[in-house]
Amino acid sequence: MSTSARSEIFARLRDINHQASAERIELDRQALGSAPVPKPPASEICEAFLVNVLKNKGSADCVSNRAEAVAAIGHYIYSHFRSHRLVAGNDPRLAAMPWRDAGVLPRFGRLEVGEPVALSFAQLGVVETGAVMTWTGKSNPAANNLLPEHHIVLVDTTDLVPDMEHAWGRIKQEIDQNGPPRGINFIAGPSSTADIEGQLVYGAHGPRKWHVILMGKVPAEALSRARTIAGV
Amino acid sequence: MEQHSETFLDNASAALKNSAQAERRDVIAAFAPLIRSAAIEGFDEFDNLRKHIKRVRQHSLDHLEYYLGQFEYQAVQNGNHVHFARNSDELNSTVLDICQQHDAKRIAKGKSMVTEETGLNAFLQSAGLEVMETDLGEYIIQQAGETPSHIVAPALHKSADEIRELFQSKHDLGPRELPETVDLVSEARDILREHFLQAEVGIIGANALIAENGYSMLVTNEGNGDLCANLPRVLIVCTTIDRVLPLAQDATAMLRLLVRSATGQAQTCYTSFYSGPRRESDLDGPIETHFVLLDNKRSDILASDYREMLECIRCGACLNHCPIYSSVGGHAYGWVYPGPMGSILTPLLTSLEQSSALPNACTSCGRCAEVCPADIPLPDMLRDLRHEENSQKLSAGRWRLGLKVHAWLARHPKLYHALTGLAISTLHLFGHKRGSFVRLPMAGGWTSQRDFPAPQGKTFMQQHQARLKRIARQQNEH
């Protein structure tokens, strides 16, 4: 690196910028407060999250517990691939699921080229945007988000947060406890492009399909009401 | 990137004559504003959000030295190498050095207008590296040997037929039809997937840098930037020094403006934050990561009256709403950044001499300022640049003379009103029966496209004076 470039740029900025102490600057930023957040499309949190998932062109399913989740995952992969195989990250929550009951054969680790389906257990679901969030690590190799044809994401209802500000609250806890994850990935839909004549096509580089399974205490009819609101 | 802004008028004339491209521009100009409006509808606080982000951006720029230093410290703590570059040459050679240190031959590159600005691809290619753009739009124009026509959607000027022919001639895959858009996307996906898996270095841009934790933010729909950031063993993030924001929540709050204004979504498919190299627990990711932070006259802009231009978040909304951009397209502007934001940035980042036509590529309609999520007074800045052009005698002599005459007349209101009254009466006399003129002396360009409405009586000031007299008379009568 050219140290002269660094020192010249910083000297220039020092010359231009208002001089103030770090405390003053931090206080000034705090005084600006937080940003307004868009209103959710429904008052119930699961329903609002599902509306946004569907608007993001994801498909969605709701289950009450791990046994139902395994059955739903098994049904999804069999109906799309006539197979019971999938790849999942080394997430202890996934390892503890009753896979045999549904005849699903997961391989835990990083997706290899040619494997069509990956399953992730999201750290968070963000109601504001209908995004799921994973951070990279043993539980979530980045390849599992990016390389499969279909990406299935399991979200626990207790991990839903209303907006991005709350999402950062949870990420900061992780950074404080375990250090900063290498990558934090918010995913809100299948990979898409409109670069040819503005026509929307899915599967530009990453998954062609994105399937979200919401697990936990989801109110009955939440998914059907969400479908009505999202117009799908 | 080579600049052709000095021939803007010729470029624009040529663009207008290409009727197929002009038709496509018309379609885009019709639908792009609609998707933005739909995304904002129902978000009652959009304007308050705009004001909030403006205050945060102003605060960040007021203390850029502090926040840039904080970012650098955090990024180094996270295991990154942080480099600074005063200009394009320094950025390009820093990136090449890193590639050569790793004996890299193949580079996978995400969309980055900053590296378009520095001409990084050509520089790396001249050193023997294979550089592949991986954003579909950028890939298309790279294969065609063209430059981006839009900062968000770089290949929208090309038709599907043109892209089909391009792929059939460039990809050695034997005879095939590629009848649908989805087939074209699929073919590019397969070719680029292969490149991703082989590339030794990934290069991406950043939509924001976060001072408090040293993360960079990357926003894409395709996921190509994420593949660049995760698959090759070395990652280089190239961006400019003004992208720093204090807090993580500032970056995602800005995102609420950016994505709605750019593509009409609430969030892009992929919003990613990268802190540095692979951790012990990671099963993938780069083993070495670099930031190259470019000034390239940003500090000059910060010190100037145009500093608000650094608040631009590169959404492209001003392009999509500009009647000039919609008519002539992005290539006419002759450099990286087109439309209203480009007509300001290009003179500031290159020179006013080289790009003196651009600030005049404006009808002062004000739509760009209305839709700008960063609330930048774009028409005012364009006017100030025109003023500078006039002072520096960069504009044509007859324009300056015309302005001088107008300015003199404006300072003599009685004469001004008398002359405009005379002109309006004359036009009324000759045109009121027909209602409009199909030809006018010295306005052939205008009337070649549309009729000039004939004045229907007196000037505004004459009517206003008459009204005042009438009111005074009525008051006297009472």
Tab-separated table of N, CA and C in Angstrom, chain A residues 1-2 4-6 8-10 12-14 16-18 20 22 25-26 28-29 32-39 90 110 113 128-129 131 136-138 141-143 146-147 149 164-165 168 172 175 180-199 201 203-208, chain B residues 43-45 49 52 59 61-70 72 78 82-86 90 134-137 156 159-160 181 189 192-193 196-197 212 215 221-222 224 226-227 230-231 247-248 250 252-253 256 260 267-279 281-286 299-300 302:
chain	number	residue	atom	x	y	z
A	1	MET	N	0.848	-1.210	0.000
A	1	MET	CA	0.000	0.000	0.000
A	1	MET	C	0.872	1.244	0.000
A	2	SER	N	0.413	2.253	-0.707
A	2	SER	CA	1.127	3.514	-0.682
A	2	SER	C	0.733	4.276	0.588
A	4	SER	N	1.797	7.058	1.478
A	4	SER	CA	1.620	8.476	1.164
A	4	SER	C	0.192	8.745	0.688
A	5	ALA	N	-0.400	7.765	-0.019
A	5	ALA	CA	-1.794	7.945	-0.460
A	5	ALA	C	-2.691	8.056	0.763
A	6	ARG	N	-2.471	7.143	1.727
A	6	ARG	CA	-3.297	7.164	2.936
A	6	ARG	C	-3.131	8.491	3.671
A	8	GLU	N	-2.008	11.318	2.680
A	8	GLU	CA	-2.461	12.498	1.916
A	8	GLU	C	-3.995	12.621	1.966
A	9	ILE	N	-4.674	11.486	1.819
A	9	ILE	CA	-6.144	11.520	1.842
A	9	ILE	C	-6.640	11.954	3.226
A	10	PHE	N	-6.057	11.374	4.271
A	10	PHE	CA	-6.496	11.738	5.629
A	10	PHE	C	-6.170	13.199	5.949
A	12	ARG	N	-5.992	15.630	3.856
A	12	ARG	CA	-6.944	16.438	3.089
A	12	ARG	C	-8.294	16.502	3.821
A	13	LEU	N	-8.752	15.344	4.291
A	13	LEU	CA	-10.049	15.294	4.974
A	13	LEU	C	-10.000	16.088	6.281
A	14	ARG	N	-8.872	15.986	6.977
A	14	ARG	CA	-8.714	16.731	8.236
A	14	ARG	C	-8.857	18.224	7.950
A	16	ILE	N	-10.528	19.586	5.521
A	16	ILE	CA	-11.879	19.972	5.068
A	16	ILE	C	-12.894	19.821	6.199
A	17	ASN	N	-12.746	18.736	6.983
A	17	ASN	CA	-13.785	18.373	7.959
A	17	ASN	C	-13.847	19.309	9.156
A	18	HIS	N	-15.034	19.304	9.766
A	18	HIS	CA	-15.225	20.010	11.038
A	18	HIS	C	-14.400	19.269	12.084
A	20	ALA	N	-13.823	17.940	15.677
A	20	ALA	CA	-14.604	17.671	16.882
A	20	ALA	C	-14.038	16.427	17.556
A	22	ALA	N	-14.087	12.716	19.400
A	22	ALA	CA	-14.818	11.478	19.086
A	22	ALA	C	-16.129	11.438	19.868
A	25	ILE	N	-18.702	13.667	18.250
A	25	ILE	CA	-19.195	13.093	16.983
A	25	ILE	C	-20.193	11.967	17.272
A	26	GLU	N	-19.840	11.091	18.217
A	26	GLU	CA	-20.737	9.971	18.558
A	26	GLU	C	-22.067	10.504	19.119
A	28	ASP	N	-23.404	13.429	18.486
A	28	ASP	CA	-24.149	14.041	17.369
A	28	ASP	C	-24.876	12.967	16.563
A	29	ARG	N	-24.194	11.813	16.341
A	29	ARG	CA	-24.851	10.740	15.594
A	29	ARG	C	-26.037	10.195	16.376
A	32	LEU	N	-29.229	12.036	16.080
A	32	LEU	CA	-29.997	11.923	14.818
A	32	LEU	C	-31.059	10.834	14.900
A	33	GLY	N	-30.959	9.957	15.908
A	33	GLY	CA	-32.004	8.945	16.131
A	33	GLY	C	-32.015	7.842	15.096
A	34	SER	N	-33.139	7.134	15.034
A	34	SER	CA	-33.241	6.022	14.076
A	34	SER	C	-34.185	6.370	12.942
A	35	ALA	N	-34.121	5.527	11.925
A	35	ALA	CA	-34.899	5.781	10.703
A	35	ALA	C	-36.327	5.262	10.852
A	36	PRO	N	-37.280	5.888	10.134
A	36	PRO	CA	-38.636	5.326	10.109
A	36	PRO	C	-38.653	3.972	9.400
A	37	VAL	N	-39.579	3.127	9.835
A	37	VAL	CA	-39.692	1.768	9.294
A	37	VAL	C	-41.045	1.649	8.579
A	38	PRO	N	-41.092	0.960	7.434
A	38	PRO	CA	-42.400	0.798	6.762
A	38	PRO	C	-43.357	-0.031	7.622
A	39	LYS	N	-44.631	0.235	7.470
A	39	LYS	CA	-45.637	-0.529	8.228
A	39	LYS	C	-45.712	-1.957	7.687
A	90	ASN	N	-23.758	-27.808	9.026
A	90	ASN	CA	-23.555	-28.530	10.296
A	90	ASN	C	-24.176	-27.773	11.465
A	110	ARG	N	-20.791	-28.790	3.228
A	110	ARG	CA	-20.863	-27.773	2.183
A	110	ARG	C	-21.379	-28.410	0.892
A	113	VAL	N	-20.651	-29.194	-6.195
A	113	VAL	CA	-21.214	-28.894	-7.512
A	113	VAL	C	-22.071	-30.075	-7.979
A	128	GLU	N	-40.052	-7.109	8.165
A	128	GLU	CA	-40.077	-5.912	7.307
A	128	GLU	C	-39.875	-6.236	5.833
A	129	THR	N	-38.956	-7.163	5.553
A	129	THR	CA	-38.576	-7.404	4.158
A	129	THR	C	-38.919	-8.811	3.676
A	131	ALA	N	-37.179	-11.311	4.475
A	131	ALA	CA	-35.873	-11.936	4.224
A	131	ALA	C	-35.546	-12.923	5.334
A	136	THR	N	-22.312	-16.854	7.969
A	136	THR	CA	-21.444	-17.951	7.540
A	136	THR	C	-20.752	-18.576	8.748
A	137	GLY	N	-20.371	-19.801	8.598
A	137	GLY	CA	-19.728	-20.562	9.665
A	137	GLY	C	-19.990	-22.019	9.399
A	138	LYS	N	-19.700	-22.827	10.393
A	138	LYS	CA	-19.871	-24.270	10.251
A	138	LYS	C	-21.333	-24.609	9.900
A	141	PRO	N	-22.340	-22.841	5.430
A	141	PRO	CA	-21.375	-22.502	4.374
A	141	PRO	C	-22.081	-21.624	3.326
A	142	ALA	N	-21.389	-20.605	2.826
A	142	ALA	CA	-22.026	-19.681	1.876
A	142	ALA	C	-22.497	-20.407	0.622
A	143	ALA	N	-21.765	-21.451	0.229
A	143	ALA	CA	-22.125	-22.184	-0.997
A	143	ALA	C	-23.544	-22.743	-0.905
A	146	LEU	N	-25.916	-20.220	-2.106
A	146	LEU	CA	-25.709	-19.620	-3.428
A	146	LEU	C	-25.719	-20.610	-4.591
A	147	LEU	N	-25.320	-21.853	-4.342
A	147	LEU	CA	-25.104	-22.767	-5.470
A	147	LEU	C	-26.231	-23.751	-5.780
A	149	GLU	N	-29.926	-25.472	-6.820
A	149	GLU	CA	-31.037	-25.088	-7.708
A	149	GLU	C	-32.226	-24.624	-6.860
A	164	MET	N	-34.994	-4.385	10.290
A	164	MET	CA	-33.544	-4.514	10.166
A	164	MET	C	-32.828	-3.997	11.418
A	165	GLU	N	-33.412	-3.011	12.089
A	165	GLU	CA	-32.795	-2.486	13.304
A	165	GLU	C	-32.725	-3.595	14.359
A	168	TRP	N	-30.050	-6.174	13.483
A	168	TRP	CA	-28.700	-5.770	13.900
A	168	TRP	C	-28.498	-5.969	15.395
A	172	LYS	N	-25.366	-8.026	16.666
A	172	LYS	CA	-24.376	-7.445	17.593
A	172	LYS	C	-24.128	-8.384	18.779
A	175	ILE	N	-21.742	-10.884	17.473
A	175	ILE	CA	-20.390	-10.321	17.320
A	175	ILE	C	-19.717	-10.224	18.693
A	180	PRO	N	-17.018	-11.249	14.891
A	180	PRO	CA	-17.839	-10.975	13.705
A	180	PRO	C	-17.867	-12.147	12.731
A	181	PRO	N	-19.058	-12.605	12.330
A	181	PRO	CA	-19.096	-13.633	11.284
A	181	PRO	C	-18.482	-13.084	9.997
A	182	ARG	N	-17.906	-13.972	9.196
A	182	ARG	CA	-17.287	-13.498	7.941
A	182	ARG	C	-18.325	-12.873	7.015
A	183	GLY	N	-19.452	-13.555	6.880
A	183	GLY	CA	-20.497	-13.033	5.992
A	183	GLY	C	-21.840	-13.080	6.673
A	184	ILE	N	-22.641	-12.040	6.475
A	184	ILE	CA	-24.019	-12.015	6.977
A	184	ILE	C	-24.895	-11.859	5.747
A	185	ASN	N	-25.742	-12.868	5.486
A	185	ASN	CA	-26.490	-12.874	4.225
A	185	ASN	C	-27.991	-12.803	4.476
A	186	PHE	N	-28.576	-11.699	4.027
A	186	PHE	CA	-30.035	-11.579	4.043
A	186	PHE	C	-30.514	-12.034	2.664
A	187	ILE	N	-31.404	-13.007	2.659
A	187	ILE	CA	-31.869	-13.548	1.376
A	187	ILE	C	-33.364	-13.293	1.276
A	188	ALA	N	-33.771	-12.655	0.198
A	188	ALA	CA	-35.180	-12.287	0.036
A	188	ALA	C	-35.671	-12.683	-1.348
A	189	GLY	N	-35.617	-13.975	-1.629
A	189	GLY	CA	-36.147	-14.434	-2.910
A	189	GLY	C	-35.162	-15.286	-3.663
A	190	PRO	N	-35.649	-15.948	-4.735
A	190	PRO	CA	-34.720	-16.673	-5.596
A	190	PRO	C	-33.860	-15.676	-6.369
A	191	SER	N	-32.670	-16.107	-6.770
A	191	SER	CA	-31.775	-15.262	-7.563
A	191	SER	C	-32.513	-14.787	-8.818
A	192	SER	N	-32.463	-13.492	-9.112
A	192	SER	CA	-33.240	-13.009	-10.267
A	192	SER	C	-32.485	-11.951	-11.056
A	193	THR	N	-32.924	-11.771	-12.290
A	193	THR	CA	-32.352	-10.711	-13.133
A	193	THR	C	-33.427	-10.150	-14.051
A	194	ALA	N	-33.311	-8.866	-14.346
A	194	ALA	CA	-34.188	-8.259	-15.358
A	194	ALA	C	-33.305	-7.543	-16.379
A	195	ASP	N	-32.088	-8.066	-16.550
A	195	ASP	CA	-31.109	-7.367	-17.387
A	195	ASP	C	-31.373	-7.509	-18.886
A	196	ILE	N	-32.243	-8.471	-19.273
A	196	ILE	CA	-32.570	-8.579	-20.702
A	196	ILE	C	-33.972	-8.023	-20.912
A	197	GLU	N	-34.039	-6.872	-21.528
A	197	GLU	CA	-35.297	-6.180	-21.862
A	197	GLU	C	-36.227	-6.009	-20.654
A	198	GLY	N	-35.656	-5.959	-19.460
A	198	GLY	CA	-36.459	-5.733	-18.255
A	198	GLY	C	-37.338	-6.916	-17.875
A	199	GLN	N	-37.138	-8.059	-18.530
A	199	GLN	CA	-37.983	-9.224	-18.247
A	199	GLN	C	-37.409	-10.020	-17.068
A	201	VAL	N	-36.403	-12.874	-14.763
A	201	VAL	CA	-36.110	-14.314	-14.898
A	201	VAL	C	-35.468	-14.785	-13.588
A	203	GLY	N	-33.281	-17.541	-11.191
A	203	GLY	CA	-32.146	-18.448	-11.356
A	203	GLY	C	-31.046	-17.815	-12.180
A	204	ALA	N	-30.778	-16.526	-11.935
A	204	ALA	CA	-29.733	-15.831	-12.699
A	204	ALA	C	-28.383	-16.499	-12.451
A	205	HIS	N	-28.019	-16.644	-11.205
A	205	HIS	CA	-26.762	-17.332	-10.835
A	205	HIS	C	-27.010	-18.327	-9.719
A	206	GLY	N	-27.849	-17.927	-8.786
A	206	GLY	CA	-28.101	-18.745	-7.609
A	206	GLY	C	-29.377	-19.546	-7.761
A	207	PRO	N	-30.003	-19.896	-6.620
A	207	PRO	CA	-31.189	-20.761	-6.652
A	207	PRO	C	-32.306	-20.238	-7.552
A	208	ARG	N	-32.948	-21.190	-8.242
A	208	ARG	CA	-34.095	-20.826	-9.081
A	208	ARG	C	-35.358	-20.779	-8.233
B	43	PHE	N	-45.853	3.588	1.890
B	43	PHE	CA	-44.762	3.845	2.841
B	43	PHE	C	-44.847	5.333	3.195
B	44	ASP	N	-45.759	5.639	4.148
B	44	ASP	CA	-46.072	7.041	4.436
B	44	ASP	C	-44.863	7.838	4.905
B	45	GLU	N	-43.930	7.122	5.509
B	45	GLU	CA	-42.787	7.818	6.119
B	45	GLU	C	-41.613	7.954	5.148
B	49	LEU	N	-37.967	9.388	6.032
B	49	LEU	CA	-36.777	8.538	5.914
B	49	LEU	C	-35.713	9.253	5.070
B	52	HIS	N	-34.111	11.785	7.162
B	52	HIS	CA	-33.242	11.166	8.167
B	52	HIS	C	-31.903	10.769	7.530
B	59	HIS	N	-23.844	14.254	8.229
B	59	HIS	CA	-23.032	14.047	9.429
B	59	HIS	C	-21.789	13.202	9.093
B	61	LEU	N	-20.280	12.872	6.220
B	61	LEU	CA	-19.334	13.627	5.389
B	61	LEU	C	-18.659	14.731	6.200
B	62	ASP	N	-19.402	15.323	7.152
B	62	ASP	CA	-18.809	16.343	8.020
B	62	ASP	C	-17.662	15.772	8.839
B	63	HIS	N	-17.757	14.448	9.116
B	63	HIS	CA	-16.738	13.804	9.957
B	63	HIS	C	-16.135	12.612	9.232
B	64	LEU	N	-15.908	12.788	7.936
B	64	LEU	CA	-15.436	11.664	7.121
B	64	LEU	C	-14.077	11.150	7.599
B	65	GLU	N	-13.212	12.061	8.016
B	65	GLU	CA	-11.889	11.626	8.480
B	65	GLU	C	-12.057	10.669	9.671
B	66	TYR	N	-12.950	11.038	10.590
B	66	TYR	CA	-13.177	10.214	11.787
B	66	TYR	C	-13.742	8.848	11.408
B	67	TYR	N	-14.808	8.859	10.579
B	67	TYR	CA	-15.473	7.591	10.266
B	67	TYR	C	-14.631	6.705	9.346
B	68	LEU	N	-13.880	7.323	8.435
B	68	LEU	CA	-13.008	6.534	7.560
B	68	LEU	C	-11.919	5.857	8.399
B	69	GLY	N	-11.393	6.614	9.368
B	69	GLY	CA	-10.377	6.056	10.266
B	69	GLY	C	-10.948	4.918	11.098
B	70	GLN	N	-12.176	5.121	11.575
B	70	GLN	CA	-12.827	4.085	12.376
B	70	GLN	C	-13.064	2.829	11.527
B	72	GLU	N	-11.379	1.897	8.868
B	72	GLU	CA	-10.081	1.265	8.583
B	72	GLU	C	-9.628	0.425	9.779
B	78	ASN	N	-10.648	-6.927	11.698
B	78	ASN	CA	-11.366	-8.079	11.139
B	78	ASN	C	-10.488	-8.930	10.218
B	82	VAL	N	-6.174	-2.978	4.155
B	82	VAL	CA	-6.875	-1.782	3.661
B	82	VAL	C	-5.883	-0.902	2.911
B	83	HIS	N	-6.229	-0.599	1.664
B	83	HIS	CA	-5.362	0.226	0.816
B	83	HIS	C	-6.092	1.513	0.462
B	84	PHE	N	-5.347	2.574	0.256
B	84	PHE	CA	-5.950	3.834	-0.195
B	84	PHE	C	-5.365	4.196	-1.553
B	85	ALA	N	-6.205	4.777	-2.396
B	85	ALA	CA	-5.748	5.163	-3.740
B	85	ALA	C	-6.209	6.587	-4.012
B	86	ARG	N	-5.254	7.438	-4.397
B	86	ARG	CA	-5.628	8.837	-4.689
B	86	ARG	C	-6.345	8.946	-6.023
B	90	GLU	N	-3.642	4.497	-9.193
B	90	GLU	CA	-3.245	3.851	-7.931
B	90	GLU	C	-4.173	2.680	-7.592
B	134	THR	N	-19.503	-10.584	-14.109
B	134	THR	CA	-20.441	-11.661	-13.795
B	134	THR	C	-21.881	-11.203	-13.619
B	135	ASP	N	-22.110	-9.903	-13.445
B	135	ASP	CA	-23.486	-9.388	-13.502
B	135	ASP	C	-23.949	-9.600	-14.942
B	136	LEU	N	-25.150	-10.118	-15.133
B	136	LEU	CA	-25.560	-10.487	-16.488
B	136	LEU	C	-25.466	-9.302	-17.456
B	137	GLY	N	-25.957	-8.140	-17.018
B	137	GLY	CA	-25.916	-6.957	-17.883
B	137	GLY	C	-24.489	-6.569	-18.224
B	156	LEU	N	-29.637	-2.528	-20.811
B	156	LEU	CA	-31.042	-2.383	-21.219
B	156	LEU	C	-31.194	-1.805	-22.624
B	159	SER	N	-31.464	-5.378	-27.380
B	159	SER	CA	-32.662	-6.209	-27.494
B	159	SER	C	-32.288	-7.674	-27.245
B	160	ALA	N	-33.303	-8.487	-26.948
B	160	ALA	CA	-33.065	-9.923	-26.750
B	160	ALA	C	-32.477	-10.529	-28.021
B	181	THR	N	-35.989	-15.576	-23.343
B	181	THR	CA	-35.059	-14.863	-22.458
B	181	THR	C	-34.471	-15.816	-21.418
B	189	ARG	N	-25.627	-18.270	-17.265
B	189	ARG	CA	-25.444	-18.859	-15.925
B	189	ARG	C	-24.432	-20.006	-15.972
B	192	LEU	N	-20.866	-18.641	-16.712
B	192	LEU	CA	-20.309	-17.878	-15.590
B	192	LEU	C	-20.077	-18.774	-14.368
B	193	ARG	N	-20.906	-19.794	-14.185
B	193	ARG	CA	-20.716	-20.703	-13.039
B	193	ARG	C	-19.327	-21.361	-13.138
B	196	PHE	N	-16.747	-18.836	-12.152
B	196	PHE	CA	-16.739	-18.623	-10.696
B	196	PHE	C	-15.908	-19.702	-10.005
B	197	LEU	N	-16.089	-20.946	-10.475
B	197	LEU	CA	-15.444	-22.063	-9.795
B	197	LEU	C	-13.931	-22.081	-10.052
B	212	GLU	N	-18.676	1.365	12.336
B	212	GLU	CA	-18.662	0.785	13.688
B	212	GLU	C	-18.184	-0.665	13.728
B	215	TYR	N	-17.667	-3.783	8.378
B	215	TYR	CA	-18.305	-4.582	7.317
B	215	TYR	C	-18.524	-3.716	6.070
B	221	ASN	N	-29.388	-8.599	-6.967
B	221	ASN	CA	-30.513	-9.504	-7.170
B	221	ASN	C	-30.070	-10.847	-7.729
B	222	GLU	N	-28.968	-10.812	-8.479
B	222	GLU	CA	-28.540	-12.039	-9.158
B	222	GLU	C	-27.782	-12.968	-8.224
B	224	ASN	N	-24.550	-12.704	-8.067
B	224	ASN	CA	-23.215	-12.844	-8.665
B	224	ASN	C	-22.135	-12.232	-7.787
B	226	ASP	N	-22.116	-12.059	-4.614
B	226	ASP	CA	-21.869	-12.964	-3.491
B	226	ASP	C	-21.011	-14.159	-3.916
B	227	LEU	N	-21.235	-14.620	-5.140
B	227	LEU	CA	-20.371	-15.713	-5.624
B	227	LEU	C	-18.923	-15.217	-5.747
B	230	ASN	N	-17.419	-15.110	-2.252
B	230	ASN	CA	-17.331	-16.333	-1.456
B	230	ASN	C	-16.540	-17.470	-2.080
B	231	LEU	N	-16.467	-17.528	-3.418
B	231	LEU	CA	-15.834	-18.697	-4.030
B	231	LEU	C	-14.325	-18.540	-4.265
B	247	LEU	N	-23.136	3.749	11.373
B	247	LEU	CA	-23.690	2.573	12.041
B	247	LEU	C	-24.247	1.556	11.044
B	248	ALA	N	-24.309	0.308	11.496
B	248	ALA	CA	-24.881	-0.746	10.658
B	248	ALA	C	-26.326	-0.401	10.287
B	250	ASP	N	-27.578	2.408	9.838
B	250	ASP	CA	-27.632	3.473	8.823
B	250	ASP	C	-27.594	2.864	7.420
B	252	THR	N	-28.634	-0.147	6.502
B	252	THR	CA	-29.886	-0.814	6.121
B	252	THR	C	-31.045	0.177	6.021
B	253	ALA	N	-30.951	1.303	6.733
B	253	ALA	CA	-31.985	2.338	6.555
B	253	ALA	C	-31.843	2.966	5.162
B	256	ARG	N	-33.514	1.019	2.450
B	256	ARG	CA	-34.965	1.198	2.246
B	256	ARG	C	-35.224	2.213	1.136
B	260	ARG	N	-36.044	0.647	-3.197
B	260	ARG	CA	-37.334	1.122	-3.734
B	260	ARG	C	-37.111	2.064	-4.913
B	267	GLN	N	-36.658	-5.096	-0.759
B	267	GLN	CA	-35.265	-5.518	-0.544
B	267	GLN	C	-34.842	-6.346	-1.738
B	268	THR	N	-33.578	-6.207	-2.129
B	268	THR	CA	-33.083	-7.052	-3.219
B	268	THR	C	-32.973	-8.493	-2.718
B	269	CYS	N	-32.821	-9.435	-3.645
B	269	CYS	CA	-32.753	-10.842	-3.248
B	269	CYS	C	-31.591	-11.095	-2.300
B	270	TYR	N	-30.471	-10.443	-2.548
B	270	TYR	CA	-29.303	-10.659	-1.691
B	270	TYR	C	-28.802	-9.328	-1.136
B	271	THR	N	-28.784	-9.239	0.189
B	271	THR	CA	-28.151	-8.101	0.849
B	271	THR	C	-27.126	-8.706	1.788
B	272	SER	N	-25.855	-8.473	1.507
B	272	SER	CA	-24.816	-9.192	2.238
B	272	SER	C	-23.828	-8.233	2.863
B	273	PHE	N	-23.296	-8.674	3.986
B	273	PHE	CA	-22.305	-7.894	4.715
B	273	PHE	C	-21.088	-8.786	4.899
B	274	TYR	N	-19.923	-8.287	4.489
B	274	TYR	CA	-18.702	-9.090	4.591
B	274	TYR	C	-17.696	-8.396	5.489
B	275	SER	N	-17.116	-9.179	6.412
B	275	SER	CA	-16.211	-8.581	7.388
B	275	SER	C	-14.752	-8.826	7.067
B	276	GLY	N	-14.436	-9.929	6.400
B	276	GLY	CA	-13.022	-10.211	6.165
B	276	GLY	C	-12.807	-11.637	5.714
B	277	PRO	N	-11.598	-12.190	5.990
B	277	PRO	CA	-11.285	-13.529	5.484
B	277	PRO	C	-11.957	-14.634	6.292
B	278	ARG	N	-11.856	-15.823	5.764
B	278	ARG	CA	-12.413	-17.041	6.346
B	278	ARG	C	-11.977	-17.203	7.810
B	279	ARG	N	-12.937	-17.561	8.663
B	279	ARG	CA	-12.633	-17.847	10.075
B	279	ARG	C	-12.351	-19.335	10.227
B	281	SER	N	-13.928	-21.527	11.820
B	281	SER	CA	-15.126	-22.371	11.727
B	281	SER	C	-15.746	-22.371	10.323
B	282	ASP	N	-15.242	-21.525	9.433
B	282	ASP	CA	-15.853	-21.419	8.089
B	282	ASP	C	-15.476	-22.604	7.210
B	283	LEU	N	-16.465	-23.076	6.457
B	283	LEU	CA	-16.183	-24.152	5.507
B	283	LEU	C	-15.846	-23.600	4.135
B	284	ASP	N	-16.086	-22.312	3.923
B	284	ASP	CA	-15.704	-21.690	2.647
B	284	ASP	C	-15.453	-20.192	2.857
B	285	GLY	N	-15.183	-19.509	1.754
B	285	GLY	CA	-14.874	-18.076	1.843
B	285	GLY	C	-13.414	-17.820	1.524
B	286	PRO	N	-13.088	-16.561	1.174
B	286	PRO	CA	-11.714	-16.232	0.775
B	286	PRO	C	-10.730	-16.345	1.949
B	299	SER	N	-12.485	14.073	-2.412
B	299	SER	CA	-12.142	15.073	-1.389
B	299	SER	C	-12.255	16.489	-1.972
B	300	ASP	N	-11.964	16.633	-3.276
B	300	ASP	CA	-12.170	17.949	-3.920
B	300	ASP	C	-13.657	18.312	-3.889
B	302	LEU	N	-15.855	17.233	-1.798
B	302	LEU	CA	-16.221	17.492	-0.398
B	302	LEU	C	-15.891	18.937	-0.008
